[in-house]
Amino acid sequence: MVHDREHPITDHQYGFSGTFQDFMHAGQRRLMAMNASVLLIPDPQVRERLEAVYEVGNAWLLAPWLRAVSQMAWMQAAAREGTLILGAFLRGDPLPPESPGLATMRQHVAERN
C-alpha cells in the first residue's frame, strides 16, 4: 500500500522502470519464501488453500498481459487472502471461504494455462 502512494498510477511508464522491476523481484523472493514455508504447515487443507494463493501470486509475475497496476492488485489480493487463511488457522477458527476476487484470478490463471 505504501508503494502505491509513493508511485501513483498516473505514471504509465512506471511499469517499465528499474524501481518497479526491483519491486517485482522483491515480491518474487517473498512468494518463494512463502511457498517454502507453506510446506511446513501440518494441516493439509491450509496448505492446499495457501498453495492456491501462491499460484495466483506467482501468476502476476508471469503475466506480461497485465499492466503494472493490475499486477500490484493481484499481489495485494493474494497477500490479503493468505493473511486471512493464516489468521484463521493460527486462531483455530474455521477457514474463511475463498474470496470472489481470488476465485476470479484463479479462473484467469486456469484459462491462460
Coordinates of C-alpha atoms in Angstrom, one line a residue:
M1 CA 0.0 0.0 0.0
V2 CA 2.9 2.4 0.8
H3 CA 4.4 1.5 -2.5
D4 CA 1.2 2.6 -4.3
R5 CA 1.3 6.0 -2.6
E6 CA 4.9 6.6 -3.4
H7 CA 4.4 5.6 -7.1
P8 CA 0.9 6.8 -8.2
I9 CA -0.9 5.2 -11.1
T10 CA -0.7 8.3 -13.2
D11 CA 2.9 7.4 -14.3
H12 CA 2.2 4.9 -17.1
Q13 CA 5.9 4.3 -17.8
Y14 CA 6.5 3.2 -14.2
G15 CA 5.8 -0.5 -15.0
F16 CA 8.9 -0.5 -17.1
S17 CA 11.2 1.3 -14.7
G18 CA 14.0 -0.2 -12.7
T19 CA 12.2 0.7 -9.4
F20 CA 9.2 -1.3 -10.5
Q21 CA 11.4 -4.2 -11.6
D22 CA 13.1 -4.2 -8.2
F23 CA 9.7 -4.2 -6.5
M24 CA 8.6 -7.2 -8.6
H25 CA 11.8 -9.1 -7.9
A26 CA 11.4 -8.5 -4.2
G27 CA 7.8 -9.8 -4.5
Q28 CA 9.1 -12.9 -6.2
R29 CA 11.5 -13.6 -3.5
R30 CA 8.8 -13.2 -0.9
L31 CA 6.5 -15.5 -2.8
M32 CA 9.2 -18.2 -3.0
A33 CA 9.8 -17.9 0.8
M34 CA 6.1 -18.1 1.4
N35 CA 5.8 -21.3 -0.7
A36 CA 8.6 -22.9 1.1
S37 CA 7.1 -22.0 4.5
V38 CA 3.7 -23.4 3.5
L39 CA 5.2 -26.9 3.2
L40 CA 5.8 -26.8 7.0
I41 CA 2.1 -26.3 7.9
P42 CA 0.7 -29.6 9.2
D43 CA -2.9 -29.0 8.2
P44 CA -3.4 -30.3 4.6
Q45 CA -6.5 -28.0 4.0
V46 CA -4.5 -24.9 5.0
R47 CA -1.6 -26.0 2.8
E48 CA -3.9 -26.5 -0.2
R49 CA -5.5 -23.1 0.2
L50 CA -2.2 -21.3 0.6
E51 CA -0.8 -23.1 -2.4
A52 CA -3.7 -21.7 -4.4
V53 CA -2.8 -18.2 -3.1
Y54 CA 0.8 -18.9 -4.2
E55 CA -0.3 -19.8 -7.7
V56 CA -2.2 -16.6 -8.1
G57 CA 0.6 -14.6 -6.6
N58 CA 3.1 -16.2 -8.9
A59 CA 0.9 -15.7 -11.9
W60 CA 1.2 -11.9 -11.8
L61 CA 5.0 -12.3 -12.2
L62 CA 4.5 -14.3 -15.4
A63 CA 1.7 -12.2 -16.8
P64 CA 3.1 -9.7 -19.3
W65 CA -0.5 -9.0 -20.5
L66 CA -1.2 -7.4 -17.1
R67 CA -0.3 -3.7 -16.6
A68 CA 1.7 -2.8 -13.6
V69 CA -1.3 -1.6 -11.6
S70 CA -3.1 -4.9 -12.2
Q71 CA 0.0 -6.8 -11.2
M72 CA 0.1 -5.0 -7.9
A73 CA -3.7 -5.5 -7.3
W74 CA -3.2 -9.3 -7.9
M75 CA -0.3 -9.4 -5.4
Q76 CA -2.3 -7.4 -2.8
A77 CA -5.3 -9.6 -3.2
A78 CA -3.2 -12.8 -2.9
A79 CA -1.5 -11.4 0.2
R80 CA -4.8 -10.5 1.8
E81 CA -6.2 -13.9 1.1
G82 CA -3.2 -15.6 2.5
T83 CA -3.3 -13.5 5.7
L84 CA -7.0 -14.3 6.2
I85 CA -6.3 -18.0 5.9
L86 CA -3.2 -18.0 8.2
G87 CA -5.0 -15.8 10.7
A88 CA -7.9 -18.2 10.9
F89 CA -5.6 -21.2 11.2
L90 CA -3.5 -19.6 14.0
R91 CA -6.6 -18.7 15.9
G92 CA -8.1 -22.1 15.5
D93 CA -11.1 -20.7 13.6
P94 CA -12.7 -22.3 10.6
L95 CA -11.0 -21.3 7.3
P96 CA -12.8 -18.5 5.5
P97 CA -14.4 -19.2 2.2
E98 CA -12.3 -18.3 -0.8
S99 CA -12.9 -14.6 -1.7
P100 CA -14.7 -13.9 -5.0
G101 CA -11.7 -11.9 -6.2
L102 CA -9.2 -14.7 -5.7
A103 CA -11.6 -17.1 -7.4
T104 CA -11.8 -14.8 -10.4
M105 CA -8.0 -14.6 -10.5
R106 CA -7.6 -18.4 -10.3
Q107 CA -10.1 -18.7 -13.2
H108 CA -7.9 -16.3 -15.3
V109 CA -4.8 -18.3 -14.4
A110 CA -6.5 -21.5 -15.4
E111 CA -7.7 -20.0 -18.7
R112 CA -4.1 -18.8 -19.5
N113 CA -2.6 -22.2 -18.8

